Amino acid sequence: MDRIIQLALSGIANGAIFALVALGFVLIYKSSDVINFAQGELLLIGAYLTYAMVEQFGLWWPAGVVVAVALAAVVGVLIEQLVLRPLIGEPAISVIMVTIGLSSLLRAIVGAIWGVTPRPAPQFLPTDTVTILGANVGVDRIWAFGLAIALFALLTLFFRFSREGIAMRAVADDQQAALSMGISVKKVWAVAWAIAAITAAVGGILLMSIFGGVSGTIGRVGLLVFPVVILGGLDSIPGAIIGGLIIGLLQSFAGGLLPPEWGLGEVAPFIILLFILLVRPYGLFGQRIIERV
Amino acid sequence: MLSLNNIEVIYNDVVLVLKGLSLEVPEGRIVALLGSNGAGKSTTLKAISGLLKPENGEVTDGEILFQGQPIHKKDAAEIVRMGIFQVMEGRRVFEHLTVEENLRAGAYTQPLGRFSEDLALVYNYFPRLKERRNQVAGFLSGGEQQMLAIGRALMAHPKLIMLDEPSLGLAPLLVAEIFEIIRRINREQGTTILLVEQNARLALESAHHAYIMENGRIVLDGSPADLKDNADVREFYLGLNEIGSRKSYREVKHYKRRKRWLS
């Protein structure tokens, strides 16, 4: 029983991180119909920038994190402006190919700057454990979960009540109509990429702290964004959150309860991905167009 | 206030849609632009509001002046800020946003401090929107969506509202209600209105001046009273015969009467 609770709690914590990363993906897809295969590399960039700030430049870690997240946002906006802006109006498949290429390019740039061998990273989240319901849970996981929830709450407020947030949802709904009321679609895209880069960077930093090191594996977590968003619905923000938690739990249980030689922990999310595509391709919360009768 | 001089619009670098179109919209008036399907009415509005670019269209010749300033090179956001707001054909409300969020999106270019005052104004014109303020716009009826589309325009404080087929797909009673509100907005707010309609009778009743366009050109213009007396307009746009009674399709001649303005 303790083991199950422990697996559940660590699954939820991982799931919250997946959800953060998926959220950025969904935002980009909703506002500009771009399927961003380079989402995992945004994670990697966030983590390595933080590493550079804290370890290489010796900044106090909260300052380092803030600077790194800000820089990640700048990288996001630059990618949008330099790479995706010229592709407006091109077929979806070209855009997908470009984001796949972009992911290789970004990984190579990170490799060129920081090398490919894993490096130990600062663990700024506390590493001790607490006992919840009889299970030992790392405090860093609880922090990760709490931070993810706080970020979600902020973003929800942003989309409900701020002018830019409402403009972003308007663009997601009907781009031309949004344009007709003076909403700058280009600005909305830039904001979407900035937010995606920020959430991914925060996800990357949390993972770095949990792993105690930075390496290419952090970028691999970006792959898990696909099961998450397909499960939750490509264009649904609540779907990204719930999908993230479900995939986190699933991965944790499949890896912890089934015989380890099956190696299902890594694969289970993708089995779900296949299954969802077969039975419910728009996901749990994906938008089906509202039709008035 | 707004004048188009010899406008030429080309789509995809090859399709010539407007062929030297000129028209004039004086301040504080309602001007109607009539014409059949494919005449280029919507293209004219999009040329003015800067919405051609996303559709691969371009103003290649002529000029569009708004209060003396050329606007055909500006982008849509700038044009909205200058005070021109297009209510697009088919209402185009943001279906997954609530009524009030739609209105907030309309107020995007306006200072935040003015929002509640403007909201009250819109709810004054459209009390029904107030009842449904927290509903998702996709589930409103067609008439309510049209009201929302016009309300969204009012939120931006435009000097000129361009309405593209506000009667499209609505029941006659609702159409009458919406046209009454359009006239009130023109009277009470002093907003200039450029109205595109297929329903010629309705448009001629509301407008101070009307243009008729065909094949990308203006073929006729005048006061509604003059146009209502024009034999071609009566036959082709109002569906009346020479005596003025409703045309009977049983007696329609087999040859097509030639429009006199084409030659």
Coordinates of C-alpha atoms in Angstrom, one line a residue, chain B residues 15-253:
Chain B
V15 CA -7.5 37.5 -60.3
L16 CA -8.7 41.0 -60.9
V17 CA -11.6 41.6 -58.6
L18 CA -12.1 45.3 -58.3
K19 CA -11.6 47.2 -61.6
G20 CA -11.3 50.8 -60.9
L21 CA -13.9 51.3 -58.2
S22 CA -14.7 54.7 -56.7
L23 CA -17.0 55.6 -54.0
E24 CA -17.6 58.2 -51.4
V25 CA -18.9 57.9 -47.8
P26 CA -19.8 61.2 -46.3
E27 CA -19.5 61.7 -42.5
G28 CA -22.6 60.8 -40.4
R29 CA -24.4 59.1 -43.2
I30 CA -25.5 55.5 -44.0
V31 CA -24.3 54.5 -47.4
A32 CA -25.4 51.2 -48.9
L33 CA -23.4 49.2 -51.3
L34 CA -25.6 46.8 -53.3
G35 CA -24.8 44.1 -55.8
S36 CA -25.3 40.4 -56.6
N37 CA -23.1 37.5 -55.5
G38 CA -19.5 37.9 -56.5
A39 CA -19.8 41.6 -57.5
G40 CA -16.9 42.4 -55.1
K41 CA -18.8 44.0 -52.3
S42 CA -17.0 42.1 -49.5
T43 CA -13.7 42.6 -51.3
T44 CA -14.3 46.4 -51.2
L45 CA -14.9 46.3 -47.5
K46 CA -11.8 44.2 -46.9
A47 CA -9.7 46.5 -49.1
I48 CA -10.8 49.4 -46.8
S49 CA -10.2 47.5 -43.5
G50 CA -6.9 46.0 -44.5
L51 CA -8.1 42.4 -44.3
L52 CA -7.1 41.5 -47.8
K53 CA -3.5 40.6 -47.0
P54 CA -4.3 37.3 -45.1
E55 CA -6.4 36.3 -48.2
N56 CA -3.5 37.0 -50.6
G57 CA -5.3 40.1 -52.0
E58 CA -3.7 43.4 -52.7
V59 CA -4.7 46.9 -53.6
T60 CA -2.6 47.4 -56.8
D61 CA -3.9 50.7 -58.0
G62 CA -5.8 53.8 -56.8
E63 CA -6.0 55.1 -53.3
I64 CA -8.2 54.9 -50.3
L65 CA -8.4 58.1 -48.2
F66 CA -9.9 58.2 -44.7
Q67 CA -10.2 61.7 -43.3
G68 CA -7.7 62.8 -45.9
Q69 CA -5.1 60.2 -45.0
P70 CA -4.2 57.3 -47.3
I71 CA -4.9 54.0 -45.6
H72 CA -4.5 51.4 -48.3
K73 CA -0.9 50.6 -47.2
K74 CA -1.7 50.3 -43.5
D75 CA -2.3 47.0 -41.7
A76 CA -5.6 46.1 -40.1
A77 CA -4.7 46.9 -36.6
E78 CA -3.7 50.5 -37.5
I79 CA -6.9 51.0 -39.5
V80 CA -9.0 49.9 -36.5
R81 CA -7.1 52.4 -34.3
M82 CA -7.9 55.1 -36.9
G83 CA -11.6 54.4 -36.4
I84 CA -12.8 52.0 -39.1
F85 CA -14.3 48.8 -37.9
Q86 CA -15.6 46.0 -40.2
V87 CA -18.3 43.7 -38.9
M88 CA -17.5 40.6 -41.1
E89 CA -20.0 38.6 -43.0
G90 CA -21.4 35.6 -41.2
R91 CA -21.1 37.3 -37.8
R92 CA -17.8 35.6 -36.8
V93 CA -18.3 35.8 -33.0
F94 CA -15.6 34.0 -30.9
E95 CA -17.7 30.9 -30.3
H96 CA -15.8 29.6 -27.3
L97 CA -15.6 32.9 -25.5
T98 CA -18.5 34.3 -23.4
V99 CA -20.5 37.3 -24.6
E100 CA -18.7 39.7 -22.3
E101 CA -15.3 38.3 -23.3
N102 CA -16.2 38.9 -27.0
L103 CA -17.0 42.5 -26.1
R104 CA -13.7 42.8 -24.3
A105 CA -11.9 41.5 -27.4
G106 CA -13.7 44.2 -29.4
A107 CA -12.4 46.8 -26.9
Y108 CA -8.8 45.6 -27.5
T109 CA -7.7 48.9 -28.9
Q110 CA -9.4 51.1 -26.3
P111 CA -8.0 52.3 -23.0
L112 CA -9.0 50.0 -20.1
G113 CA -10.7 52.8 -18.1
R114 CA -13.4 53.2 -20.6
F115 CA -14.5 49.6 -20.6
S116 CA -17.4 49.6 -18.2
E117 CA -18.9 52.7 -19.7
D118 CA -18.8 51.3 -23.2
L119 CA -20.2 48.0 -22.0
A120 CA -23.2 49.8 -20.5
L121 CA -23.7 51.5 -23.9
V122 CA -23.7 48.2 -25.8
Y123 CA -26.1 46.7 -23.2
N124 CA -28.3 49.7 -23.7
Y125 CA -28.6 49.0 -27.4
F126 CA -28.8 45.3 -27.0
P127 CA -30.5 44.4 -23.6
R128 CA -30.6 40.8 -24.7
L129 CA -26.8 40.6 -24.7
K130 CA -26.8 41.7 -21.0
E131 CA -29.1 38.8 -20.1
R132 CA -26.6 36.4 -21.8
R133 CA -23.4 38.1 -20.8
N134 CA -21.9 35.0 -19.2
Q135 CA -23.0 32.6 -21.9
V136 CA -20.7 31.1 -24.5
A137 CA -21.2 33.0 -27.7
G138 CA -21.4 29.8 -29.9
F139 CA -24.7 28.9 -28.3
L140 CA -26.4 32.2 -29.0
S141 CA -29.1 32.4 -31.7
G142 CA -28.2 33.9 -35.0
G143 CA -29.8 37.2 -34.2
E144 CA -28.1 37.4 -30.9
Q145 CA -24.8 36.7 -32.6
Q146 CA -25.3 39.5 -35.1
M147 CA -26.1 41.8 -32.1
L148 CA -22.9 40.7 -30.5
A149 CA -20.9 41.3 -33.7
I150 CA -22.3 44.9 -33.9
G151 CA -21.8 45.4 -30.1
R152 CA -18.2 44.3 -30.5
A153 CA -17.8 47.0 -33.1
L154 CA -19.3 49.6 -30.8
M155 CA -16.8 48.8 -28.1
A156 CA -14.0 50.0 -30.4
H157 CA -15.5 53.5 -30.7
P158 CA -15.3 53.5 -34.5
K159 CA -16.0 56.6 -36.6
L160 CA -17.0 54.3 -39.4
I161 CA -18.7 50.9 -39.1
M162 CA -18.7 48.7 -42.1
L163 CA -21.4 46.0 -42.0
D164 CA -21.2 43.1 -44.3
E165 CA -24.6 41.5 -44.8
P166 CA -26.1 42.0 -41.4
S167 CA -29.3 40.4 -42.5
L168 CA -27.7 37.1 -43.6
G169 CA -29.6 34.1 -42.4
L170 CA -31.9 35.9 -40.0
A171 CA -35.7 35.9 -39.7
P172 CA -37.4 39.0 -41.1
L173 CA -38.6 40.3 -37.7
L174 CA -35.0 40.1 -36.4
V175 CA -33.7 41.8 -39.5
A176 CA -36.1 44.7 -38.9
E177 CA -35.0 44.9 -35.3
I178 CA -31.3 44.9 -36.2
F179 CA -31.7 47.5 -38.9
E180 CA -33.6 49.7 -36.5
I181 CA -30.7 49.5 -34.1
I182 CA -28.2 50.3 -36.9
R183 CA -30.2 53.5 -37.7
R184 CA -30.3 54.4 -34.0
I185 CA -26.5 54.0 -33.7
N186 CA -26.1 56.2 -36.7
R187 CA -28.4 58.8 -35.3
E188 CA -27.4 58.8 -31.7
Q189 CA -23.7 58.1 -31.9
G190 CA -23.1 59.9 -35.1
T191 CA -21.3 56.8 -36.4
T192 CA -21.0 56.7 -40.2
I193 CA -22.1 53.4 -41.7
L194 CA -21.2 51.6 -44.9
L195 CA -23.6 48.9 -45.4
V196 CA -23.2 45.9 -47.8
E197 CA -26.5 44.1 -48.5
Q198 CA -28.1 41.7 -50.9
N199 CA -31.4 42.6 -49.5
A200 CA -31.8 45.8 -51.7
R201 CA -35.2 46.8 -50.5
L202 CA -34.1 46.9 -46.9
A203 CA -30.9 48.6 -47.6
L204 CA -32.6 51.3 -49.7
E205 CA -35.0 52.0 -46.8
S206 CA -32.2 52.7 -44.4
A207 CA -29.6 54.4 -46.4
H208 CA -29.0 58.1 -47.3
H209 CA -27.1 57.1 -50.5
A210 CA -26.6 53.9 -52.4
Y211 CA -24.1 52.5 -54.8
I212 CA -24.8 49.5 -57.1
M213 CA -21.8 47.4 -58.1
E214 CA -21.4 44.7 -60.6
N215 CA -18.3 42.9 -61.8
G216 CA -16.0 45.0 -59.7
R217 CA -17.3 48.4 -60.7
I218 CA -19.8 50.9 -59.6
V219 CA -22.5 50.9 -62.2
L220 CA -25.0 53.2 -60.7
D221 CA -25.4 55.5 -57.7
G222 CA -27.9 57.9 -56.3
S223 CA -30.3 58.6 -53.5
P224 CA -32.5 55.7 -52.5
A225 CA -35.6 57.5 -53.9
D226 CA -33.9 57.8 -57.3
L227 CA -32.7 54.3 -57.4
K228 CA -36.1 52.9 -56.4
D229 CA -37.5 54.7 -59.6
N230 CA -34.8 53.3 -61.8
A231 CA -36.3 50.6 -64.1
D232 CA -33.3 48.3 -63.9
V233 CA -33.0 48.5 -60.2
R234 CA -36.7 47.8 -59.9
E235 CA -36.4 44.8 -62.1
F236 CA -33.1 43.3 -61.0
Y237 CA -32.9 44.3 -57.4
L238 CA -36.4 44.8 -56.1
G239 CA -38.1 42.2 -58.2
L240 CA -40.9 44.5 -59.4
N241 CA -42.2 45.0 -63.0
E242 CA -42.7 48.2 -64.8
I243 CA -46.1 48.9 -63.2
G244 CA -44.7 48.3 -59.8
S245 CA -46.5 45.2 -58.7
R246 CA -44.6 42.1 -57.7
K247 CA -43.1 40.3 -60.6
S248 CA -44.8 37.0 -61.6
Y249 CA -42.3 34.4 -62.6
R250 CA -45.0 32.7 -64.6
E251 CA -44.8 35.5 -67.1
V252 CA -41.1 36.0 -67.2
K253 CA -40.0 36.2 -70.7

